[in-house]
Amino acid sequence: MLFTSVLKIVVNAFAIYLASLLLDGVQLNIPNESQWQYYAIFALIGFVIWFGNTVIKPVLKVLTFPLILVTFGLFNVVLNMLILWGADLLLPQLEITGFLTLLWASLIVSFINGLLFFI
């Protein structure tokens, strides 16, 4: 269980890194002081997204079940956006500007998570 949690944190950090490469509105404000600090910030970003997906998202899914049902599951995209927006608010190292950028970043993170954990 610990291995899968650590793997999910690493995958989330990689997905955010990929989103920052693909989207102009996703900025990672990481100082270049040391390589360990660089990796620690990525681990922190991955941990916050993992925590949101593991603890907060199931509660939100239960509370918004009627909306998920009516929209045939498309409201899950909104929940993913909320988790990523929360990570943006909590972490000064992560900066996401604009609604469409947040939408695309959440789709990238969801796609990478789904792709790597489907295998």
Coordinates of N, CA, C and O in Angstrom, one line a residue:
M1 N 0.8 -1.2 0.0 CA 0.0 0.0 0.0 C 0.9 1.3 0.0 O 0.5 2.2 -0.7
L2 N 2.0 1.2 0.7 CA 2.9 2.4 0.8 C 3.5 2.6 -0.6 O 3.6 3.7 -1.1
F3 N 3.8 1.5 -1.3 CA 4.5 1.6 -2.6 C 3.5 2.2 -3.6 O 3.9 3.1 -4.4
T4 N 2.2 1.8 -3.6 CA 1.3 2.4 -4.5 C 1.0 3.9 -4.2 O 0.9 4.7 -5.1
S5 N 1.0 4.3 -2.9 CA 0.8 5.7 -2.6 C 2.0 6.5 -3.1 O 1.8 7.6 -3.6
V6 N 3.2 6.0 -2.9 CA 4.4 6.7 -3.3 C 4.4 6.8 -4.8 O 4.8 7.8 -5.4
L7 N 4.0 5.7 -5.5 CA 3.9 5.7 -7.0 C 2.9 6.8 -7.5 O 3.2 7.5 -8.4
K8 N 1.8 6.9 -6.8 CA 0.8 7.9 -7.2 C 1.3 9.3 -7.0 O 1.0 10.2 -7.8
I9 N 2.0 9.5 -5.9 CA 2.6 10.8 -5.7 C 3.6 11.2 -6.8 O 3.6 12.3 -7.3
V10 N 4.4 10.2 -7.2 CA 5.4 10.5 -8.2 C 4.7 10.7 -9.6 O 5.1 11.6 -10.3
V11 N 3.6 9.9 -9.8 CA 2.9 10.1 -11.1 C 2.2 11.5 -11.1 O 2.2 12.1 -12.2
N12 N 1.6 11.9 -10.0 CA 1.0 13.2 -10.0 C 2.0 14.3 -10.2 O 1.8 15.3 -10.9
A13 N 3.2 14.2 -9.6 CA 4.3 15.2 -9.8 C 4.7 15.2 -11.3 O 4.9 16.3 -11.8
F14 N 4.8 14.0 -11.9 CA 5.2 14.0 -13.3 C 4.1 14.6 -14.2 O 4.4 15.3 -15.1
A15 N 2.9 14.3 -13.8 CA 1.7 14.9 -14.6 C 1.7 16.4 -14.5 O 1.5 17.1 -15.5
I16 N 2.0 17.0 -13.4 CA 2.1 18.4 -13.2 C 3.3 19.0 -14.0 O 3.2 20.0 -14.7
Y17 N 4.4 18.3 -14.0 CA 5.5 18.7 -14.7 C 5.2 18.7 -16.2 O 5.6 19.6 -17.0
L18 N 4.6 17.6 -16.7 CA 4.2 17.5 -18.1 C 3.2 18.7 -18.5 O 3.3 19.2 -19.5
A19 N 2.2 18.9 -17.6 CA 1.3 20.0 -17.8 C 2.0 21.4 -17.9 O 1.6 22.2 -18.7
S20 N 3.0 21.5 -17.1 CA 3.8 22.8 -17.1 C 4.6 22.9 -18.4 O 4.8 24.1 -18.9
L21 N 5.0 21.8 -19.0 CA 5.7 21.9 -20.3 C 4.7 22.1 -21.5 O 5.1 22.8 -22.4
L22 N 3.5 21.6 -21.4 CA 2.5 21.7 -22.5 C 1.7 23.0 -22.5 O 1.3 23.4 -23.5
L23 N 1.4 23.5 -21.3 CA 0.5 24.6 -21.1 C 1.3 25.9 -20.7 O 2.1 25.8 -19.7
D24 N 1.0 27.0 -21.3 CA 1.7 28.2 -20.9 C 1.2 28.8 -19.6 O 2.0 29.5 -18.9
G25 N 0.0 28.5 -19.2 CA -0.6 29.0 -18.0 C -0.2 28.3 -16.7 O -0.6 28.7 -15.6
V26 N 0.5 27.2 -16.8 CA 1.0 26.4 -15.6 C 2.4 26.7 -15.4 O 3.3 26.4 -16.2
Q27 N 2.7 27.4 -14.3 CA 4.0 27.8 -13.9 C 4.5 27.1 -12.7 O 3.7 27.0 -11.7
L28 N 5.7 26.6 -12.7 CA 6.3 26.0 -11.5 C 7.4 27.0 -11.0 O 8.4 27.2 -11.7
N29 N 7.2 27.6 -9.9 CA 8.2 28.6 -9.3 C 9.1 27.8 -8.4 O 8.9 27.9 -7.2
I30 N 10.1 27.2 -9.0 CA 11.0 26.4 -8.2 C 12.4 27.1 -8.2 O 13.0 27.2 -9.3
P31 N 13.0 27.4 -7.1 CA 14.3 28.0 -7.1 C 15.4 27.0 -7.5 O 15.2 25.8 -7.2
N32 N 16.4 27.4 -8.1 CA 17.5 26.5 -8.6 C 18.6 26.4 -7.6 O 19.8 26.4 -7.9
E33 N 18.3 26.4 -6.3 CA 19.3 26.4 -5.3 C 20.0 25.0 -5.1 O 21.2 24.9 -5.1
S34 N 19.2 24.0 -5.0 CA 19.8 22.6 -5.0 C 18.8 21.6 -5.7 O 17.6 21.9 -5.8
Q35 N 19.4 20.5 -6.1 CA 18.6 19.5 -6.8 C 17.6 18.9 -5.8 O 16.5 18.5 -6.2
W36 N 18.0 18.7 -4.5 CA 17.1 18.1 -3.6 C 15.9 18.9 -3.3 O 14.8 18.4 -3.1
Q37 N 16.1 20.2 -3.3 CA 15.0 21.1 -3.1 C 14.0 21.0 -4.3 O 12.8 21.1 -4.1
Y38 N 14.6 20.9 -5.4 CA 13.8 20.8 -6.7 C 12.9 19.5 -6.6 O 11.7 19.6 -6.8
Y39 N 13.5 18.4 -6.2 CA 12.7 17.2 -6.0 C 11.7 17.2 -4.9 O 10.6 16.6 -4.9
A40 N 12.1 17.9 -3.8 CA 11.2 18.0 -2.6 C 10.0 18.8 -3.0 O 8.9 18.5 -2.5
I41 N 10.1 19.8 -3.8 CA 8.9 20.6 -4.2 C 8.0 19.8 -5.1 O 6.8 19.9 -4.9
F42 N 8.6 19.1 -6.0 CA 7.8 18.2 -6.8 C 7.1 17.1 -6.0 O 5.9 16.8 -6.2
A43 N 7.8 16.6 -5.0 CA 7.1 15.6 -4.1 C 6.0 16.3 -3.3 O 4.9 15.6 -3.1
L44 N 6.2 17.5 -2.9 CA 5.1 18.2 -2.2 C 3.9 18.5 -3.1 O 2.8 18.2 -2.6
I45 N 4.1 18.9 -4.3 CA 3.0 19.1 -5.2 C 2.3 17.8 -5.5 O 1.1 17.7 -5.5
G46 N 3.1 16.7 -5.7 CA 2.4 15.4 -5.9 C 1.7 14.9 -4.7 O 0.6 14.3 -4.8
F47 N 2.2 15.2 -3.5 CA 1.5 14.8 -2.3 C 0.2 15.5 -2.1 O -0.8 14.9 -1.7
V48 N 0.2 16.8 -2.4 CA -1.0 17.6 -2.2 C -2.1 17.1 -3.1 O -3.3 17.0 -2.8
I49 N -1.7 16.8 -4.4 CA -2.7 16.3 -5.4 C -3.2 14.9 -5.0 O -4.4 14.6 -5.0
W50 N -2.2 14.1 -4.5 CA -2.6 12.7 -4.0 C -3.5 12.8 -2.9 O -4.5 12.1 -2.8
F51 N -3.3 13.7 -1.9 CA -4.1 13.8 -0.7 C -5.5 14.3 -1.2 O -6.5 13.8 -0.6
G52 N -5.6 15.2 -2.1 CA -6.9 15.7 -2.6 C -7.7 14.6 -3.3 O -8.9 14.5 -3.0
N53 N -7.0 13.8 -4.1 CA -7.7 12.7 -4.8 C -8.0 11.6 -3.9 O -9.0 10.9 -4.1
T54 N -7.3 11.3 -2.8 CA -7.5 10.2 -1.9 C -8.5 10.5 -0.8 O -9.3 9.6 -0.5
V55 N -8.4 11.7 -0.3 CA -9.2 12.0 0.9 C -10.4 12.9 0.6 O -11.6 12.6 1.0
I56 N -10.2 14.0 -0.1 CA -11.2 15.0 -0.4 C -12.1 14.6 -1.5 O -13.4 14.8 -1.4
K57 N -11.6 14.0 -2.6 CA -12.4 13.7 -3.8 C -13.5 12.7 -3.5 O -14.7 12.9 -4.0
P58 N -13.3 11.6 -2.7 CA -14.4 10.7 -2.4 C -15.6 11.4 -1.7 O -16.7 11.1 -1.9
V59 N -15.2 12.3 -0.7 CA -16.3 13.0 0.0 C -17.1 13.9 -1.0 O -18.3 13.9 -0.9
L60 N -16.4 14.6 -1.9 CA -17.0 15.4 -2.9 C -17.9 14.6 -3.8 O -19.0 15.0 -4.2
K61 N -17.4 13.4 -4.1 CA -18.2 12.5 -5.0 C -19.5 12.1 -4.4 O -20.5 12.0 -5.0
V62 N -19.5 11.8 -3.1 CA -20.7 11.4 -2.4 C -21.6 12.6 -2.3 O -22.8 12.4 -2.5
L63 N -21.1 13.8 -2.0 CA -22.0 15.0 -1.9 C -22.6 15.4 -3.2 O -23.7 15.9 -3.2
T64 N -21.8 15.2 -4.3 CA -22.3 15.6 -5.6 C -22.8 14.5 -6.5 O -22.9 14.6 -7.7
F65 N -23.1 13.4 -5.9 CA -23.6 12.2 -6.7 C -24.7 12.5 -7.6 O -24.7 12.1 -8.8
P66 N -25.7 13.3 -7.2 CA -26.8 13.6 -8.2 C -26.3 14.3 -9.4 O -26.8 14.1 -10.5
L67 N -25.4 15.3 -9.2 CA -24.8 16.0 -10.4 C -24.0 15.1 -11.3 O -24.1 15.2 -12.5
I68 N -23.3 14.2 -10.7 CA -22.5 13.2 -11.4 C -23.4 12.3 -12.2 O -23.2 12.0 -13.4
L69 N -24.5 11.9 -11.6 CA -25.5 11.1 -12.3 C -26.2 11.8 -13.4 O -26.3 11.2 -14.5
V70 N -26.6 13.0 -13.2 CA -27.3 13.8 -14.2 C -26.4 14.1 -15.4 O -26.9 14.1 -16.6
T71 N -25.1 14.4 -15.2 CA -24.2 14.7 -16.2 C -23.5 13.5 -16.8 O -22.5 13.7 -17.6
F72 N -23.9 12.3 -16.4 CA -23.3 11.1 -16.9 C -21.8 11.1 -16.6 O -21.0 10.6 -17.5
G73 N -21.4 11.6 -15.5 CA -20.0 11.5 -15.1 C -19.1 12.7 -15.4 O -18.0 12.7 -15.0
L74 N -19.7 13.6 -16.2 CA -18.8 14.7 -16.7 C -18.5 15.7 -15.5 O -17.6 16.4 -15.6
F75 N -19.3 15.6 -14.4 CA -19.0 16.5 -13.3 C -17.8 16.1 -12.6 O -17.2 16.8 -11.8
N76 N -17.3 14.9 -12.9 CA -16.0 14.4 -12.3 C -14.8 15.3 -12.8 O -13.9 15.5 -12.1
V77 N -15.0 15.9 -14.0 CA -14.0 16.8 -14.5 C -13.9 18.1 -13.6 O -12.9 18.6 -13.3
V78 N -15.1 18.5 -13.2 CA -15.2 19.7 -12.3 C -14.5 19.4 -11.0 O -13.8 20.2 -10.4
L79 N -14.8 18.2 -10.5 CA -14.1 17.8 -9.2 C -12.6 17.7 -9.3 O -11.9 18.1 -8.4
N80 N -12.1 17.2 -10.5 CA -10.7 17.2 -10.7 C -10.1 18.6 -10.8 O -9.0 18.9 -10.3
M81 N -10.9 19.5 -11.4 CA -10.5 20.9 -11.4 C -10.4 21.5 -10.0 O -9.5 22.3 -9.7
L82 N -11.4 21.2 -9.2 CA -11.4 21.7 -7.8 C -10.2 21.2 -7.0 O -9.6 22.0 -6.3
I83 N -9.8 20.0 -7.2 CA -8.6 19.4 -6.5 C -7.4 20.2 -7.0 O -6.5 20.6 -6.2
L84 N -7.2 20.3 -8.3 CA -6.1 21.0 -8.8 C -6.0 22.5 -8.4 O -5.0 23.1 -8.1
W85 N -7.2 23.1 -8.4 CA -7.3 24.5 -7.9 C -6.9 24.7 -6.5 O -6.3 25.6 -6.1
G86 N -7.3 23.7 -5.7 CA -7.0 23.7 -4.3 C -5.5 23.6 -4.1 O -4.9 24.2 -3.2
A87 N -4.8 22.7 -4.9 CA -3.4 22.6 -4.8 C -2.7 23.9 -5.3 O -1.7 24.3 -4.7
D88 N -3.3 24.6 -6.2 CA -2.8 25.9 -6.7 C -2.9 26.9 -5.6 O -2.0 27.7 -5.4
L89 N -4.0 26.9 -4.8 CA -4.2 27.8 -3.7 C -3.2 27.5 -2.5 O -2.7 28.5 -1.9
L90 N -3.0 26.3 -2.3 CA -2.1 25.9 -1.1 C -0.6 26.1 -1.4 O 0.1 26.4 -0.5
L91 N -0.2 25.9 -2.6 CA 1.2 25.8 -2.9 C 1.6 27.1 -3.7 O 1.2 27.3 -4.8
P92 N 2.5 27.9 -3.1 CA 3.0 29.1 -3.9 C 3.9 28.7 -5.0 O 4.1 29.5 -5.9
Q93 N 4.4 27.5 -5.0 CA 5.3 27.0 -6.1 C 4.5 26.7 -7.4 O 5.1 26.6 -8.5
L94 N 3.2 26.4 -7.3 CA 2.4 26.1 -8.4 C 1.5 27.2 -8.7 O 0.8 27.7 -7.8
E95 N 1.5 27.6 -9.9 CA 0.6 28.7 -10.3 C -0.1 28.4 -11.6 O 0.5 28.1 -12.7
I96 N -1.4 28.4 -11.6 CA -2.2 28.1 -12.7 C -3.1 29.3 -13.0 O -3.9 29.7 -12.2
T97 N -3.0 29.8 -14.2 CA -3.7 31.0 -14.5 C -4.8 30.7 -15.6 O -4.4 30.2 -16.6
G98 N -6.0 31.1 -15.3 CA -7.1 31.0 -16.3 C -7.9 29.7 -16.1 O -7.4 28.6 -15.7
F99 N -9.1 29.8 -16.4 CA -10.1 28.7 -16.3 C -9.7 27.6 -17.3 O -9.7 26.4 -17.0
L100 N -9.5 28.0 -18.6 CA -9.2 26.9 -19.6 C -7.9 26.2 -19.3 O -7.8 25.0 -19.6
T101 N -6.9 26.9 -18.8 CA -5.6 26.3 -18.4 C -5.9 25.3 -17.3 O -5.3 24.2 -17.3
L102 N -6.7 25.7 -16.3 CA -7.0 24.8 -15.2 C -7.8 23.5 -15.8 O -7.5 22.4 -15.3
L103 N -8.7 23.7 -16.7 CA -9.4 22.6 -17.3 C -8.4 21.7 -18.0 O -8.4 20.5 -17.8
W104 N -7.5 22.2 -18.9 CA -6.6 21.4 -19.6 C -5.6 20.7 -18.7 O -5.2 19.5 -18.9
A105 N -5.1 21.4 -17.7 CA -4.2 20.8 -16.7 C -4.9 19.7 -16.0 O -4.2 18.6 -15.8
S106 N -6.1 19.8 -15.6 CA -6.8 18.7 -14.9 C -7.0 17.5 -15.8 O -7.0 16.4 -15.4
L107 N -7.3 17.8 -17.1 CA -7.5 16.7 -18.0 C -6.1 16.0 -18.3 O -6.1 14.8 -18.4
I108 N -5.0 16.7 -18.3 CA -3.7 16.1 -18.5 C -3.4 15.2 -17.3 O -3.0 14.1 -17.4
V109 N -3.6 15.8 -16.1 CA -3.3 15.0 -14.8 C -4.2 13.8 -14.8 O -3.7 12.7 -14.4
S110 N -5.5 13.9 -15.1 CA -6.4 12.8 -15.0 C -6.0 11.7 -16.1 O -6.0 10.5 -15.8
F111 N -5.6 12.2 -17.3 CA -5.2 11.3 -18.3 C -4.0 10.5 -18.0 O -3.9 9.3 -18.2
I112 N -3.0 11.2 -17.4 CA -1.7 10.5 -17.1 C -2.0 9.5 -15.9 O -1.5 8.4 -16.0
N113 N -2.8 9.9 -14.9 CA -3.1 9.0 -13.8 C -3.9 7.8 -14.4 O -3.6 6.7 -14.0
G114 N -4.8 8.0 -15.2 CA -5.6 6.9 -15.7 C -4.8 6.0 -16.6 O -4.9 4.8 -16.6
L115 N -3.9 6.6 -17.4 CA -3.1 5.8 -18.3 C -2.1 4.9 -17.5 O -1.9 3.8 -17.8
L116 N -1.4 5.5 -16.6 CA -0.4 4.8 -15.9 C -0.9 3.8 -14.9 O -0.3 2.8 -14.6
F117 N -2.1 4.0 -14.3 CA -2.7 3.1 -13.4 C -3.7 2.1 -14.0 O -4.2 1.2 -13.3
F118 N -3.9 2.3 -15.3 CA -4.7 1.3 -16.0 C -3.9 0.1 -16.4 O -4.4 -1.1 -16.5
I119 N -2.6 0.3 -16.6 CA -1.7 -0.7 -17.0 C -1.4 -1.7 -15.9 O -1.4 -1.6 -14.8

